[in-house]
Coordinates of C-alpha atoms and ligand atoms in Angstrom, one line a residue:
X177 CA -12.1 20.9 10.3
X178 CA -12.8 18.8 13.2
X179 CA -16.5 18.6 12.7
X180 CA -15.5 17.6 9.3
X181 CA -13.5 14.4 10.0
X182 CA -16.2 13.0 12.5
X183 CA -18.9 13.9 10.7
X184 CA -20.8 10.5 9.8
X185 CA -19.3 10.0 6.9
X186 CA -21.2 10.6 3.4
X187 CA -19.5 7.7 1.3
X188 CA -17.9 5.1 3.5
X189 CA -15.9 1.8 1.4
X190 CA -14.7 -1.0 4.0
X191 CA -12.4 -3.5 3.2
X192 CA -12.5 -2.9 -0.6
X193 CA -10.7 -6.0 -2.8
X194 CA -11.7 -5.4 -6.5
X195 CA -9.6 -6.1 -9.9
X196 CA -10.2 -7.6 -13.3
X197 CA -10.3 -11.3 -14.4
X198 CA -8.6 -12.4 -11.5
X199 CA -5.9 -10.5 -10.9
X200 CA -6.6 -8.1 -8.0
X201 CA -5.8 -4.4 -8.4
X202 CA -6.9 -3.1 -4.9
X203 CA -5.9 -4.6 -1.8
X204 CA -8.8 -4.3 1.6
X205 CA -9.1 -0.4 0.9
X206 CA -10.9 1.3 3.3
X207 CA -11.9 4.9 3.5
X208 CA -14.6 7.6 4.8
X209 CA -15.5 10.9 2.7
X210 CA -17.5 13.5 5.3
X211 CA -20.4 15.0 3.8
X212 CA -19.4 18.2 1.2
X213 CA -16.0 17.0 1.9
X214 CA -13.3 16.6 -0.9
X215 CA -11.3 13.4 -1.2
X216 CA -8.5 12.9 -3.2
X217 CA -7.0 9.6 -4.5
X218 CA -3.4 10.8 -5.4
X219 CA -0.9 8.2 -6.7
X220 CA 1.3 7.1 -9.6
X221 CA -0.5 5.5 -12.5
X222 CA -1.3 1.8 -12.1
X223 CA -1.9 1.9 -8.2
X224 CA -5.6 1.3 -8.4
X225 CA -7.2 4.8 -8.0
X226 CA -9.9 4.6 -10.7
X227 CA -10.3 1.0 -10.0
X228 CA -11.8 2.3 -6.6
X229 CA -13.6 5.5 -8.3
X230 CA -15.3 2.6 -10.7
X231 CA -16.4 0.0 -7.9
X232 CA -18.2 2.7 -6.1
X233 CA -19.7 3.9 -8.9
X234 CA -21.2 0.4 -9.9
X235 CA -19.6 0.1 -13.1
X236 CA -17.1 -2.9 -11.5
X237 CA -18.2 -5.3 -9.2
X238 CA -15.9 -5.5 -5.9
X239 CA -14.9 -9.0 -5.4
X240 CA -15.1 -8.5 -1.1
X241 CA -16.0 -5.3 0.9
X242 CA -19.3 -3.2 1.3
X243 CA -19.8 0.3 -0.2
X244 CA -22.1 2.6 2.0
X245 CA -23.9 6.1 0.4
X246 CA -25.4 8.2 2.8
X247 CA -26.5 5.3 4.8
X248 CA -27.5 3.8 2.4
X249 CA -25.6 -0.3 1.8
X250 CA -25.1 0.0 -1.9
X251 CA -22.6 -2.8 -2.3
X252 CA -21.8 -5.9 -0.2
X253 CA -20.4 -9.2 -1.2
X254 CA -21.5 -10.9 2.7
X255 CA -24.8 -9.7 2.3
X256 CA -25.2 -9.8 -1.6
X257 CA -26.1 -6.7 -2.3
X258 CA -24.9 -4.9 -5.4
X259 CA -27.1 -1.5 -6.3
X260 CA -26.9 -0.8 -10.4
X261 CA -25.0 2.7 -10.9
X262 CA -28.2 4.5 -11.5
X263 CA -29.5 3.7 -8.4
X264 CA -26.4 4.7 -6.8
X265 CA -27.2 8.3 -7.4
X266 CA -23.7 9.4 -8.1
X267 CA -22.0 11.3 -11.2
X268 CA -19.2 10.6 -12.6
X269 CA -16.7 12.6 -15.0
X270 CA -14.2 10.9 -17.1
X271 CA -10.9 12.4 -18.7
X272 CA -12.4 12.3 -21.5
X273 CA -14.8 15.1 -21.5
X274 CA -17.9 12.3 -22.8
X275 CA -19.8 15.4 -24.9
X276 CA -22.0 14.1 -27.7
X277 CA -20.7 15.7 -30.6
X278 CA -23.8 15.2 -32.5
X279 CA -25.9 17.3 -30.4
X280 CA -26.4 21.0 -28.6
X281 CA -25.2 21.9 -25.0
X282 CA -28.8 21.8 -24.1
X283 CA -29.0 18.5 -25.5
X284 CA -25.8 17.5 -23.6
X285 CA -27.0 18.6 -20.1
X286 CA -30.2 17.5 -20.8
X287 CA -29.7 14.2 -21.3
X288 CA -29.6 13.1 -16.9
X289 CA -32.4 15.2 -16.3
X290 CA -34.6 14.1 -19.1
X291 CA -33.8 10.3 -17.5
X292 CA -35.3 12.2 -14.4
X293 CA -38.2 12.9 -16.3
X294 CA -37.6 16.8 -16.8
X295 CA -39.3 18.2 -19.2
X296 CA -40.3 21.6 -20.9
X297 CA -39.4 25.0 -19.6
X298 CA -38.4 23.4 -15.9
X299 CA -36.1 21.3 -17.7
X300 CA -34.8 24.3 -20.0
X301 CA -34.4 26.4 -16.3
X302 CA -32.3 23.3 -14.8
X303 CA -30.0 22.7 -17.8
X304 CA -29.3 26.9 -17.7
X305 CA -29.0 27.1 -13.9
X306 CA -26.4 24.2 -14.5
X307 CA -24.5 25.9 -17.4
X308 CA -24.9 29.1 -15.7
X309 CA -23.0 28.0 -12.4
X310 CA -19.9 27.3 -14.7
X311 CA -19.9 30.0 -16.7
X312 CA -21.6 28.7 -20.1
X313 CA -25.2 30.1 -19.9
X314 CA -24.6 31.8 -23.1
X315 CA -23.5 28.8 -25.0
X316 CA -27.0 26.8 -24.0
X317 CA -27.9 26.6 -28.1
X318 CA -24.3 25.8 -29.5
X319 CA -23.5 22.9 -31.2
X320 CA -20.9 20.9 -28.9
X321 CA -18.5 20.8 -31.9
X322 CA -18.0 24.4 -31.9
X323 CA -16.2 24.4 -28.1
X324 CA -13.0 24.3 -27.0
X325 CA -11.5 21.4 -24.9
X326 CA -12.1 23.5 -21.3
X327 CA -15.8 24.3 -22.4
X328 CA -16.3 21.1 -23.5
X329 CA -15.2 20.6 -20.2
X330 CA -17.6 22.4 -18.2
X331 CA -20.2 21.2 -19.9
X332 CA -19.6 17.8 -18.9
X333 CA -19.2 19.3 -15.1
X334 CA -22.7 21.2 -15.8
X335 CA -23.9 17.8 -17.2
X336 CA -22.3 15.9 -13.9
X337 CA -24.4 18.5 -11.1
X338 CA -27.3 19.5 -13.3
X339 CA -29.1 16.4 -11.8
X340 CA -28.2 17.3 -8.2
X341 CA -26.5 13.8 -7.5
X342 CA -25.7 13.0 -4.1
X343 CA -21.9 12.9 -4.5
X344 CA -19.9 13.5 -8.0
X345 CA -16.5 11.1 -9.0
X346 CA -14.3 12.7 -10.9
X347 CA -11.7 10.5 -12.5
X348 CA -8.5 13.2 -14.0
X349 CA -11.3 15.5 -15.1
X350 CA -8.4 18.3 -16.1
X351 CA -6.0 16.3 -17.5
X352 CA -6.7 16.4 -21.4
X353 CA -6.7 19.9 -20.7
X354 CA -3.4 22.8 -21.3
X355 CA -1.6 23.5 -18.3
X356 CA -2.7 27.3 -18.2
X357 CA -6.5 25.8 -18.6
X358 CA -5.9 23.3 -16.1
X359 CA -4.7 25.7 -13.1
X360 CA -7.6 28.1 -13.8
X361 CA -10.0 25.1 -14.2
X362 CA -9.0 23.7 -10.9
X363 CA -9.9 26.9 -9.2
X364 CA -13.3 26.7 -10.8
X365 CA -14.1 23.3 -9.4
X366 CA -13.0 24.3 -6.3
X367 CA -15.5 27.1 -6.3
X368 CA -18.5 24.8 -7.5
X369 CA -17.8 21.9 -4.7
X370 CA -18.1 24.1 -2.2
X371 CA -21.4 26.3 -3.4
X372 CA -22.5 22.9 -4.3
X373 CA -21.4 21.6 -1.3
X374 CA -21.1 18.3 -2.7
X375 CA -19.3 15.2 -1.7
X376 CA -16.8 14.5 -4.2
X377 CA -14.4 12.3 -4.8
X378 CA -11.4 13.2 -7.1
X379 CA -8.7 10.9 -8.4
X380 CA -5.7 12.6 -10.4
X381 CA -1.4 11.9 -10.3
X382 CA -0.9 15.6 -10.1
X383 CA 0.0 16.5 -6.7
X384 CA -0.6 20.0 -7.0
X385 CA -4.4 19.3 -8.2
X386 CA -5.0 17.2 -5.1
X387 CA -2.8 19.7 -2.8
X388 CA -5.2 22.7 -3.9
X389 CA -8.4 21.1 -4.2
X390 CA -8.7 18.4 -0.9
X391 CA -9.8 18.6 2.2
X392 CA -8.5 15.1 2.5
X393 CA -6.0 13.2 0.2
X394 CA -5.0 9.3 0.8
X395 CA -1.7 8.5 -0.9
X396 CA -2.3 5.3 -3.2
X397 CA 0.8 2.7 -4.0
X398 CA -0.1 -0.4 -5.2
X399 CA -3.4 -0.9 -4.7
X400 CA -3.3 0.1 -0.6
X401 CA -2.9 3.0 1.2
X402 CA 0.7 4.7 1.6
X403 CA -1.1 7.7 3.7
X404 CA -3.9 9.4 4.3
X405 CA -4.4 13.0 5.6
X406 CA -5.2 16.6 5.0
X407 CA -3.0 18.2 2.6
X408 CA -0.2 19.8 4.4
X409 CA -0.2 17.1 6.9
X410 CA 1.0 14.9 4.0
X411 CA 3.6 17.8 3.3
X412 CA 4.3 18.4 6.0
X413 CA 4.6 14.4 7.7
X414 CA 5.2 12.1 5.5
X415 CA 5.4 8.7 7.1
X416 CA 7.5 7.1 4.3
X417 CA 9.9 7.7 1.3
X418 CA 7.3 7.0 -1.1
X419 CA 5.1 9.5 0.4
X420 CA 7.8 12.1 0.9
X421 CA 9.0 11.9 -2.8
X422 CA 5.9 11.8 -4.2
X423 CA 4.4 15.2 -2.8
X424 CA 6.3 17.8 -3.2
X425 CA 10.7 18.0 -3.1
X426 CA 12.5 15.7 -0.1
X427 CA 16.0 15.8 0.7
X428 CA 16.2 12.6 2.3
X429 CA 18.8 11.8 4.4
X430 CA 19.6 8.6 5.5
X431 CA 21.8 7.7 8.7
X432 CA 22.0 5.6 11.8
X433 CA 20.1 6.4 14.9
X434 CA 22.5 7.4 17.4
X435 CA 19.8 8.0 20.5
X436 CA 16.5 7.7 21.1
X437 CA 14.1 7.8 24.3
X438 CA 10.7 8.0 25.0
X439 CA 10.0 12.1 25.3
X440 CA 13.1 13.3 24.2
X441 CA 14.2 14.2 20.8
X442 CA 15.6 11.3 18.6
X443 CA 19.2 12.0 17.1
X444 CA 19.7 10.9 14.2
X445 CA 24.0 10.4 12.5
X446 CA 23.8 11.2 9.0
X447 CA 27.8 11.7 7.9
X448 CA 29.5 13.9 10.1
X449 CA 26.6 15.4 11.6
X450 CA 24.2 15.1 14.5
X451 CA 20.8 15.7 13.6
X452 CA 18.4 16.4 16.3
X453 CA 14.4 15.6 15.0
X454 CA 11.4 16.6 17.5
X455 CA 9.0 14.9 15.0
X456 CA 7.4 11.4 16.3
X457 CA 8.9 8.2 15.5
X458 CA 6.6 5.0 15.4
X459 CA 9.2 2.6 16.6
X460 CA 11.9 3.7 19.2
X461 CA 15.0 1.4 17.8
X462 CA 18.3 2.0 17.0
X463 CA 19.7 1.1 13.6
X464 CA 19.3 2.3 10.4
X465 CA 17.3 5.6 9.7
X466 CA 15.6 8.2 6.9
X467 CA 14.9 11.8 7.3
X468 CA 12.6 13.7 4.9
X469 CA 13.6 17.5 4.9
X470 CA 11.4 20.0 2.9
X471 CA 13.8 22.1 0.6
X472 CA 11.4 24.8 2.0
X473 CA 12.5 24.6 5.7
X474 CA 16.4 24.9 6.5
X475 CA 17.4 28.2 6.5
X476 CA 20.9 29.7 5.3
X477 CA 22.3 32.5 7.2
X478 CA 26.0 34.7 7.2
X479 CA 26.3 34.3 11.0
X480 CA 26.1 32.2 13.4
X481 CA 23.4 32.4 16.1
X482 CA 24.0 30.7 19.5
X483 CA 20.6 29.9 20.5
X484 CA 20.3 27.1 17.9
X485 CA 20.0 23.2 17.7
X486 CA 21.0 21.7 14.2
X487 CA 23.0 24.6 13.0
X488 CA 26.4 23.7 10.8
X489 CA 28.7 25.4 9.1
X490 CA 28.3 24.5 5.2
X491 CA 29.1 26.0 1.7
X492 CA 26.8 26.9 -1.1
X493 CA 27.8 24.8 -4.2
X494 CA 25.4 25.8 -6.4
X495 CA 22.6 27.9 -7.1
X496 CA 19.7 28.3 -9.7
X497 CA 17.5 31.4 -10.0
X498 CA 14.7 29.8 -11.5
X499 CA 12.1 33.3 -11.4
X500 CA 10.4 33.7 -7.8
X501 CA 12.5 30.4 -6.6
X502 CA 16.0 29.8 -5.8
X503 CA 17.3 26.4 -5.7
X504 CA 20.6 26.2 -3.7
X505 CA 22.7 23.0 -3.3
X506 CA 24.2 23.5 -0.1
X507 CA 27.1 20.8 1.0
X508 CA 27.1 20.6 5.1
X509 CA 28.2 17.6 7.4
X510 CA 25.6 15.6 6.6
X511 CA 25.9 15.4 2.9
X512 CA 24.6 17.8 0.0
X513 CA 21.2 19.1 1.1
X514 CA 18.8 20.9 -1.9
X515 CA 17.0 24.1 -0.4
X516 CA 14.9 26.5 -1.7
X517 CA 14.6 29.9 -1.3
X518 CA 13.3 33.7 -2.1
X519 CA 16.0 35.5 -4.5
X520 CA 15.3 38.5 -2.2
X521 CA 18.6 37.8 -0.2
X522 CA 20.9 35.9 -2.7
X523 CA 23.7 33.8 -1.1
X524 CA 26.6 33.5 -4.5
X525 CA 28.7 29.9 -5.4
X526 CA 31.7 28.8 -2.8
X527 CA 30.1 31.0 0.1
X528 CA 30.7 29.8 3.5
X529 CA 27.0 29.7 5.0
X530 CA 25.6 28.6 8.7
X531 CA 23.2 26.3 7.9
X532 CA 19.9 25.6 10.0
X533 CA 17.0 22.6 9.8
X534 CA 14.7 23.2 12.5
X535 CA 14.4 19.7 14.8
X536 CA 10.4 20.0 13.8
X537 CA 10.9 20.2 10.1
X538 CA 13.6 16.8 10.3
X539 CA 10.5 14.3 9.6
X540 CA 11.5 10.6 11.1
X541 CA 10.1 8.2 8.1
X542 CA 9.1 4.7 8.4
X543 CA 11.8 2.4 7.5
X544 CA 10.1 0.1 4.7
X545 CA 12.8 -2.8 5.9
X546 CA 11.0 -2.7 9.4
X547 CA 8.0 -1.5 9.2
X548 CA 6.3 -4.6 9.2
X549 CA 7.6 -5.0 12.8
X550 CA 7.3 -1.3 14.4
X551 CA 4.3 -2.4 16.6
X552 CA 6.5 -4.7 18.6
X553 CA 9.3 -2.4 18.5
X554 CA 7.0 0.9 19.8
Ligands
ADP277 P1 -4.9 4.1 -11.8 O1 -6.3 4.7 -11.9 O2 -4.2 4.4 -10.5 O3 -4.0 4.5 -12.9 P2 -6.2 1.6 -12.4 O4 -7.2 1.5 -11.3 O5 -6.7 2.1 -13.7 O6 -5.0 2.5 -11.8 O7 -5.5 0.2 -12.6 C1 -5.1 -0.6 -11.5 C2 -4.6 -1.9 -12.1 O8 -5.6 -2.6 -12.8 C3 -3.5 -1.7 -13.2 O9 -2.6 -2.8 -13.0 C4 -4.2 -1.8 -14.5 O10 -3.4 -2.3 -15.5 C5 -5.3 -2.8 -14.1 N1 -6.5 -2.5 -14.9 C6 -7.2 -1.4 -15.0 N2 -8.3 -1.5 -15.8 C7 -8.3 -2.8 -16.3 C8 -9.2 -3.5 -17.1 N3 -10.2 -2.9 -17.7 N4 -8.8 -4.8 -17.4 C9 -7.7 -5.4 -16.8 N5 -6.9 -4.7 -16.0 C10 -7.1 -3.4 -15.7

């Protein structure tokens, strides 16, 4: 993993400001994709994550910043370079599968490679190795009409490596697709970037497509980055609220700090209780504070146990048994917390619980209201 991150990188944007007549849709984004490596630009819809896909591509033209592929300067405003998009050597996949109706699968892979000057049998051989490595070889003479949305699909992903690009962008490639398709299609990708070992760049608003496919996702709002990280440090972490709701469930908790020093544990008040958090803290201040707990993470038990820090009596208020999951709402000091659980040892309505959020899993978040000053503060 290490290697990975300082690796040179493969794709490298600094400083990116792009948008549309004028109004500007991303804000100086910078960020680094490591050779074979998988990016993800995850955020809600509107925050700029195509807008970014599109720029490096060379369909847009960034209005500052420089664009870098494999060493190679293909965009900057100070030095006036801008590289066309087929001399940027990069494919890219829309929502929209892009299949020409009107013509064969061959006819559909073919099409890049025939650009590339491919002809005859070593053209047939490339379109076939293409199909073949998603699972369509046999449909090669087919008219595109007669596929279903996920192989129409594939074809457009055989299309998208057939001409051995240096790095594919894929812009919600799975998301015209069924949900059943889409889970099974997302393993499938993640099996051809890494035999293809290409660089890819992948932006989606599903959280669980970015979760299973990254090595690496940044966090989008508003045209900047929220976050970036690999995907369970972004579970795990989050730095802020936005970041915390949007991947995955939070309980978050909001209180006062009550202490705080440099090496010790920060405790945080939230209600009644005293919540000790071993996580770091950017700014050492007191004042107001939020919490981001995992539902995954405190535990419910029948008896107390001496040994531990953040433990509470509380009561189970209500429970949902939604298959493998159980969904408790648990009311302790603190408030009502939501946790989940196994149903293998069920807990019932109005029992008296101990309950336990280890001080590693109590995530300190940056306080929007001040983080514009935690540098001074740290
Ligand atoms: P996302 O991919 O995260 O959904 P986009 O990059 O598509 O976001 O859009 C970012 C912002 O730019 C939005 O405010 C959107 O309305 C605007 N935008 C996107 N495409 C165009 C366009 N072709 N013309 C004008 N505004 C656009």
């Amino acid at each position: 993993m290490d290697t990975m991150i300082h690796a040179e990188p493969f794709i490298e944007v600094r400083n990116l400001v792009a948008g549309y007549g004028g109004k500007i849709a991303v804000k100086g984004l910078s960020l680094q994709v490591a050779p074979g490596s998988h990016l993800s630009l995850l955020g809600p819809s509107g925050c700029g994550k195509s807008t970014v896909l599109r720029n490096i591509a060379g369909l847009e033209t960034p209005l500052q910043g420089e664009i870098i592929i494999d060493g190679q300067t293909v965009f900057s405003a100070s030095r006036r370079i801008n590289l066309p998009p087929e001399k940027r050597r990069l494919s890219m996949v829309f929502q929209s599968y892009a299949i020409w109706p009107h013509m064969t699968v061959m006819e559909n892979v073919a099409y890049g490679l025939r650009m590339q000057k491919l002809r005859g049998t070593d053209l047939r051989q490339r379109v076939a190795q293409a199909l073949d490595s998603v699972g369509m070889g046999e449909f090669i003479d087919r008219p595109a009409t007669s596929l279903s949305g996920g192989q129409q699909q594939r074809v457009a992903l055989a299309r998208a490596y057939a001409f051995r690009p240096k790095a594919v962008l894929l812009d919600e490639p799975l998301s015209n697709l069924d949900a059943r398709l889409r889970v099974r299609m997302r393993t499938e990708l993640k099996d051809l970037q890494q035999r293809f070992g290409l660089t890819t760049i992948y932006v989606t608003h599903d959280q669980e497509e970015a979760m299973a496919l990254s090595d690496r996702v940044i966090i989008m709002r508003e045209g900047e980055i929220e976050q970036e990280g690999a995907p369970l440090e972004i579970y795990d972490r989050p730095q802020t609220r936005f970041v915390a709701d949007f991947i995955g469930g939070a309980n978050i908790l909001t209180g006062t700090v009550a202490a705080t020093a440099s090496g010790q544990p920060t405790i945080v008040q939230i209600g009644r209780a005293m919540l000790t958090c071993t996580t770091p803290r950017a700014a050492c201040i007191a004042g107001p504070q939020s919490v981001a707990v995992r539902p995954v993470y405190p535990q419910m038990a029948r008896t107390e146990r001496a040994e531990l820090v953040n433990q509470w009596p509380a009561q189970v208020k209500r429970r949902a048994l939604l298959g493998d999951l159980v969904v408790y709402t648990v009311e302790w000091p603190g408030g009502t917390l939501n946790i989940h659980a196994f149903p293998t040892d069920l807990f019932d309505e109005g029992e008296a619980i101990w309950l336990h959020i280890p001080p590693s899993r109590a995530v300190l978040l940056r306080n929007v209201a001040t983080a514009g000053v935690a540098g001074v503060a740290a």
